[in-house]
Coordinates of C-alpha atoms and ligand atoms in Angstrom, one line a residue:
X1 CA 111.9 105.9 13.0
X2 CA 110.6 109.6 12.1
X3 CA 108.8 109.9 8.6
X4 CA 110.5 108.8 5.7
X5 CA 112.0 111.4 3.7
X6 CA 110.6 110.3 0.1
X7 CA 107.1 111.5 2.2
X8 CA 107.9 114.8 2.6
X9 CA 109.9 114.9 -0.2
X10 CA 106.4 113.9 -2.0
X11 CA 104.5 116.2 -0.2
X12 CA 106.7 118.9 -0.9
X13 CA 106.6 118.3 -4.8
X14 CA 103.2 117.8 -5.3
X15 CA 102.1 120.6 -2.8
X16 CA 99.6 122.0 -5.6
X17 CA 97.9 119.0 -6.9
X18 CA 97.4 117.5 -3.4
X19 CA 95.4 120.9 -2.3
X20 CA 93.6 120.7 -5.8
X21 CA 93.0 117.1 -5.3
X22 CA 91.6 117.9 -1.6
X23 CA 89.6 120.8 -2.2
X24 CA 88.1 119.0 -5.1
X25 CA 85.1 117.0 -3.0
X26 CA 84.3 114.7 -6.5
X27 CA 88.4 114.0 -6.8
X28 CA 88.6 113.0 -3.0
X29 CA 86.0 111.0 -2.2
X30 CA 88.2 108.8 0.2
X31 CA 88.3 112.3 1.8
X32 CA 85.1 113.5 1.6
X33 CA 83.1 110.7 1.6
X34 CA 84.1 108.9 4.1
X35 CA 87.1 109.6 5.9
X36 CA 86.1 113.7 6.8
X37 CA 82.5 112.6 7.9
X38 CA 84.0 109.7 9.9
X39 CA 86.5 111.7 11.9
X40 CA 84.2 115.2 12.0
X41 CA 81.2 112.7 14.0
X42 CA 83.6 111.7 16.5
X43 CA 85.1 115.2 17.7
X44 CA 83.4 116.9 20.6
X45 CA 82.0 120.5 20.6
X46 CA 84.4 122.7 19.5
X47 CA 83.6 126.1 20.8
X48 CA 85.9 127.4 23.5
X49 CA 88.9 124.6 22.3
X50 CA 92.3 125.4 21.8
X51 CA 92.7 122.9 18.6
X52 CA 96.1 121.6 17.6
X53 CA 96.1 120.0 13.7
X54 CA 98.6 117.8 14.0
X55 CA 100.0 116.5 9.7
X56 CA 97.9 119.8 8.9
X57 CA 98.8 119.6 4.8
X58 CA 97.3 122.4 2.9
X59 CA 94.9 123.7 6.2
X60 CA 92.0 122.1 5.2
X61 CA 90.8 120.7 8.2
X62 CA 91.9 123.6 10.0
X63 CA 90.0 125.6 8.2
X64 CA 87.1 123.8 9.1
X65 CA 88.0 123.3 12.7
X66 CA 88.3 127.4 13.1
X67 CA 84.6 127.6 11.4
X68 CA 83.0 125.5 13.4
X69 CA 84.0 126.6 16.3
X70 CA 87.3 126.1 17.8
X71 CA 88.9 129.1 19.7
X72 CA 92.3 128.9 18.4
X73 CA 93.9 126.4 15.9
X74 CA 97.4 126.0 15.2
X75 CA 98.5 123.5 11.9
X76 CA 102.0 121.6 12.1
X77 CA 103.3 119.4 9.4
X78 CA 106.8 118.6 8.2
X79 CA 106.0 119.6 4.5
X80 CA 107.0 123.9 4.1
X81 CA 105.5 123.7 0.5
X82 CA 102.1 122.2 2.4
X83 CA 102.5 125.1 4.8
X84 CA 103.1 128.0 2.2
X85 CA 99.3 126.7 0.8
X86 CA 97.3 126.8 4.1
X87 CA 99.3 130.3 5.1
X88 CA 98.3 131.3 1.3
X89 CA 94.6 130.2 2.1
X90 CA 94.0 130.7 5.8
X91 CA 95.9 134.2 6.8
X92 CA 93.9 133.9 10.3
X93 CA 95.4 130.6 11.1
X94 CA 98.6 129.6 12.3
X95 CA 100.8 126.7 10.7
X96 CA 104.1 126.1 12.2
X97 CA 106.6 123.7 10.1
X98 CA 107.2 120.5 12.9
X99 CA 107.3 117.1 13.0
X100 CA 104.6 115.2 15.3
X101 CA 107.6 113.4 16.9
X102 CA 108.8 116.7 18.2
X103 CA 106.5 119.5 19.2
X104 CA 107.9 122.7 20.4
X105 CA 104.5 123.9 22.6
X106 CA 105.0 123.7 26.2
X107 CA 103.2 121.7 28.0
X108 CA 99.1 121.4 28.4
X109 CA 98.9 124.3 25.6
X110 CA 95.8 122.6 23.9
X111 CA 92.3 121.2 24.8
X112 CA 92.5 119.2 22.1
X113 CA 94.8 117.3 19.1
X114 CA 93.6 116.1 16.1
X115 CA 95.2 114.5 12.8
X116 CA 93.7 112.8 9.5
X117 CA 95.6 110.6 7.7
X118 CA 98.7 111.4 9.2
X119 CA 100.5 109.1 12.1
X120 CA 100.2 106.3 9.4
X121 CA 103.8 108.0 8.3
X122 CA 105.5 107.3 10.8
X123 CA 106.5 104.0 11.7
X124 CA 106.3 103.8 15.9
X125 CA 103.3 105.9 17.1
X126 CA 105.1 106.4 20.8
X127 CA 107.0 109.0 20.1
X128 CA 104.4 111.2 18.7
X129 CA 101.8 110.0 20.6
X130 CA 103.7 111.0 23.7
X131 CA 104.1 114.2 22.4
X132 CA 100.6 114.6 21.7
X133 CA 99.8 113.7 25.5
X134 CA 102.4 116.4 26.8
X135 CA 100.8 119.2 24.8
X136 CA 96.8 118.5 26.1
X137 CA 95.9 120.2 29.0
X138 CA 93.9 117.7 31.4
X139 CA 91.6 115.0 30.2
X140 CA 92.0 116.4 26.5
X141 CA 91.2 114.6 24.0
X142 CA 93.2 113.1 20.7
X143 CA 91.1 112.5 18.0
X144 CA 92.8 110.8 14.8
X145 CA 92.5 108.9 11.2
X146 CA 94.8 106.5 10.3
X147 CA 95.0 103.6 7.6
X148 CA 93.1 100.8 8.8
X149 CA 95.4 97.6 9.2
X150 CA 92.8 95.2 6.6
X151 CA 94.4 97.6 4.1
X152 CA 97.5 97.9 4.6
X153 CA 98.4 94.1 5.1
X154 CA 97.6 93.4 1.5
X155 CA 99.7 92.6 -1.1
X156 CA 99.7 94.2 -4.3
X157 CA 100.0 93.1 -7.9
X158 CA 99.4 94.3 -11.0
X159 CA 99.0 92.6 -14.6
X160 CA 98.5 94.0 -17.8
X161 CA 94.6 93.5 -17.1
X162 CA 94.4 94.9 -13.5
X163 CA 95.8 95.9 -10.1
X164 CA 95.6 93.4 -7.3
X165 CA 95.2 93.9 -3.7
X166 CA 95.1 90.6 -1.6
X167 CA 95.4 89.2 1.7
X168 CA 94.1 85.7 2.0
X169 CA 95.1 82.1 0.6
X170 CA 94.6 80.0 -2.7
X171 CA 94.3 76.4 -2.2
X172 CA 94.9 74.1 -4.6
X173 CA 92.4 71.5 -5.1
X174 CA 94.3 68.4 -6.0
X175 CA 97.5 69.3 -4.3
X176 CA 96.6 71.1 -1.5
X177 CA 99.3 73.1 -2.2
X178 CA 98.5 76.9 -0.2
X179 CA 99.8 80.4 -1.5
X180 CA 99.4 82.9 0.9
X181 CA 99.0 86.8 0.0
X182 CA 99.4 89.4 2.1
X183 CA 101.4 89.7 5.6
X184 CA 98.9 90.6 8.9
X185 CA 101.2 89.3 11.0
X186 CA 105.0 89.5 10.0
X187 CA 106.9 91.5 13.0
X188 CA 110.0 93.5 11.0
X189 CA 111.9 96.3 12.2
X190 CA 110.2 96.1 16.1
X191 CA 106.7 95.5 14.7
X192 CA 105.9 97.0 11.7
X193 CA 106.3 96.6 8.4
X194 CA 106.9 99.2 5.7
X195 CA 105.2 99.2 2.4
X196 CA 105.3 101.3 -0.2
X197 CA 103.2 102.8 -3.0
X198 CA 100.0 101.8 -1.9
X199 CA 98.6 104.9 -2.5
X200 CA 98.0 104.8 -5.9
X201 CA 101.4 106.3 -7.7
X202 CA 102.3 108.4 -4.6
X203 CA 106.0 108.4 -3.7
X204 CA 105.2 107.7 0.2
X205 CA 106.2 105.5 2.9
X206 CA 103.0 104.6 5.2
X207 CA 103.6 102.0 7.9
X208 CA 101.9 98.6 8.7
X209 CA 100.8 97.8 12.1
X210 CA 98.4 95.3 13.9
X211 CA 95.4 96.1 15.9
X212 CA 97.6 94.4 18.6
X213 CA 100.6 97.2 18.0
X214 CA 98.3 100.4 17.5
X215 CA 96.7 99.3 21.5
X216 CA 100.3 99.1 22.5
X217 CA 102.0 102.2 21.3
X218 CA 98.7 104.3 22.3
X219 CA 98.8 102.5 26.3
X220 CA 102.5 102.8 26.3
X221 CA 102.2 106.9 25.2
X222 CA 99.9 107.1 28.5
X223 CA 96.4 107.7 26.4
X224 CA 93.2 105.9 27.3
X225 CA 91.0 104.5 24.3
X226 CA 87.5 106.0 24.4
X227 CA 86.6 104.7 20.9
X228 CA 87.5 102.9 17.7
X229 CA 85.2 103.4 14.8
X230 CA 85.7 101.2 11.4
X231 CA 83.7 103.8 9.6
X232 CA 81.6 103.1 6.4
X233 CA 81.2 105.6 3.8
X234 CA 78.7 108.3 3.5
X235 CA 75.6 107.7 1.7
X236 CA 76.1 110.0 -1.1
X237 CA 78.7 107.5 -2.4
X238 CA 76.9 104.4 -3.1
X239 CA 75.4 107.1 -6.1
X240 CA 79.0 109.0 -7.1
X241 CA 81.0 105.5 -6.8
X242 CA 78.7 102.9 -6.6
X243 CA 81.8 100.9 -6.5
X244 CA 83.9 102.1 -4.6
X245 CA 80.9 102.0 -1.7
X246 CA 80.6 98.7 -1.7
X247 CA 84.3 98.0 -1.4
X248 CA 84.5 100.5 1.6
X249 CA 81.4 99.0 2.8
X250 CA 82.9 95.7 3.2
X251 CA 86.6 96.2 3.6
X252 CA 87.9 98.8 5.4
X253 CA 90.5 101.9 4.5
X254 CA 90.9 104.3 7.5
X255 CA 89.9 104.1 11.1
X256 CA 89.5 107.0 13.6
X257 CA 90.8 106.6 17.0
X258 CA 89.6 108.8 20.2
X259 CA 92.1 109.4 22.8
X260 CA 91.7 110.5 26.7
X261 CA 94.5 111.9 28.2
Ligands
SAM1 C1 97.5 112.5 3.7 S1 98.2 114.1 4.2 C2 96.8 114.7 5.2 C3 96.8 116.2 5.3 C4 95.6 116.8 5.9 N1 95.4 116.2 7.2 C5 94.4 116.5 5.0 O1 93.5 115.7 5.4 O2 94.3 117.1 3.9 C6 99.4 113.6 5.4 C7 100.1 114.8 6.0 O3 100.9 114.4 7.1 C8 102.1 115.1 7.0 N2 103.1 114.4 7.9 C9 103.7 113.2 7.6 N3 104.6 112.9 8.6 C10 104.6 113.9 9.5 C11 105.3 114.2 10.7 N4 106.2 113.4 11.2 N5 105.0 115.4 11.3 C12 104.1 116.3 10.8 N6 103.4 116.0 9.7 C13 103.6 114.9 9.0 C14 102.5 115.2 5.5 O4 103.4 116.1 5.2 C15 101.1 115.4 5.0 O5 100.8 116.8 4.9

């Protein structure tokens, strides 16, 4: 199933704010802090690539992918008021509206793909994955950020004290009665489960899946796995969020994948 439309139609509404939020590094530590160091370590040497930004948003990252290097970047993503910011922003880089699931590039046009926080969207990698293999020239490479399962099989709450997120078991002492939070597991809709609003009060749809799936839909879309990095967060966070770093530092958010075709 291709991206939910409430996604775009979040993206789409909150175009603005989102770049705001983004290109403010003290707003976005999840961004700056940890998920853009994590998935910036892991890409190779960039001069001489043709570079495809796959879920590009407001050009961010492709902005950073044409300064450090890369010959030629093109941005996709499904969201045109995402697009009308990074062609506002980034005159010398091309954004195309597309979806991941369908890429209108012939084949072998790029050296290398990369997405952050994107695939998560939609709810059977194959497709896109696939898609992602067609348009790499030999032995590219397909470097990506995604929500790491930990988090997204927990099960949220709120109460007029506090928001909740669990995924583990009560026992009861004198009954041994059990309560279960959370679902790691359940299988719906061929594997993957659906849930929504965890992030924050975002309107989007992002996608469950087990370690076991992700390995699956990446061997089944012909890619090799190089690497899997459960990244912690950057230094400078233990002193802007001293909270927040220790949460990341013991249960993950986001992990980065690096692909072979
Ligand atoms: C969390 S944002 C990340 C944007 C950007 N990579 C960044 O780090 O600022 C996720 C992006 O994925 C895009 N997206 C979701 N589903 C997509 C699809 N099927 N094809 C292309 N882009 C998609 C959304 O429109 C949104 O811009």
């Amino acid at each position: 199933m291709p991206t939910d439309m409430n996604t775009a139609k979040h993206y789409n509404a909150n175009a603005e704010q989102y770049h705001q939020h983004v290109t403010n590094p003290s707003d976005s530590i999840f961004h700056s802090q940890y998920e853009k160091p994590a998935i910036r370590a892991e890409l190779p040497n960039l001069e001489d690539l043709d570079v495809l930004s796959i879920g590009c948003g407001s050009g961010v990252d492709s902005r950073w992918l044409a300064d450090n290097g890369a010959r030629k970047v093109i941005g996709i993503d499904i969201s045109s008021g995402l697009l009308d910011i990074a062609k506002r922003e980034n005159p010398d880089i091309s954004f195309l509206e597309m979806d991941m699931e369908k890429l209108d590039f012939p084949d072998e046009s790029f050296d290398l793909a990369y997405s952050s926080l994107a695939i998560h969207y939609v709810d059977d990698w194959t497709p896109a994955l696939k898609e992602a293999r067609r348009v790499l020239r030999p032995h590219g490479t397909y470097v990506f950020s995604c929500g790491h399962p930990i988090d997204t099989a927990v099960e949220y709450t709120k109460d007029d004290q506090a928001k909740y997120a669990y995924l583990g078991r009560k026992i009861e002492l004198e009954t041994g009665k059990r309560t279960i939070f959370g679902d790691y597991l359940v299988v719906k809709d061929g594997g993957v489960k659906p849930i929504e609003g965890t992030l924050g009060d975002m309107e989007v749809v992002v996608y469950h899946r087990t370690f076991g799936k992700m390995i699956e839909q990446i061997r089944s879309a012909g890619f090799t796995i190089e690497k899997v990095v459960e990244p912690q967060p950057a230094p400078d966070m233990q002193q802007a969020n001293p909270d927040m770093f220790e949460q990341l530092s013991r249960i993950p958010a986001f992990m980065i994948w690096v692909l072979k075709k």
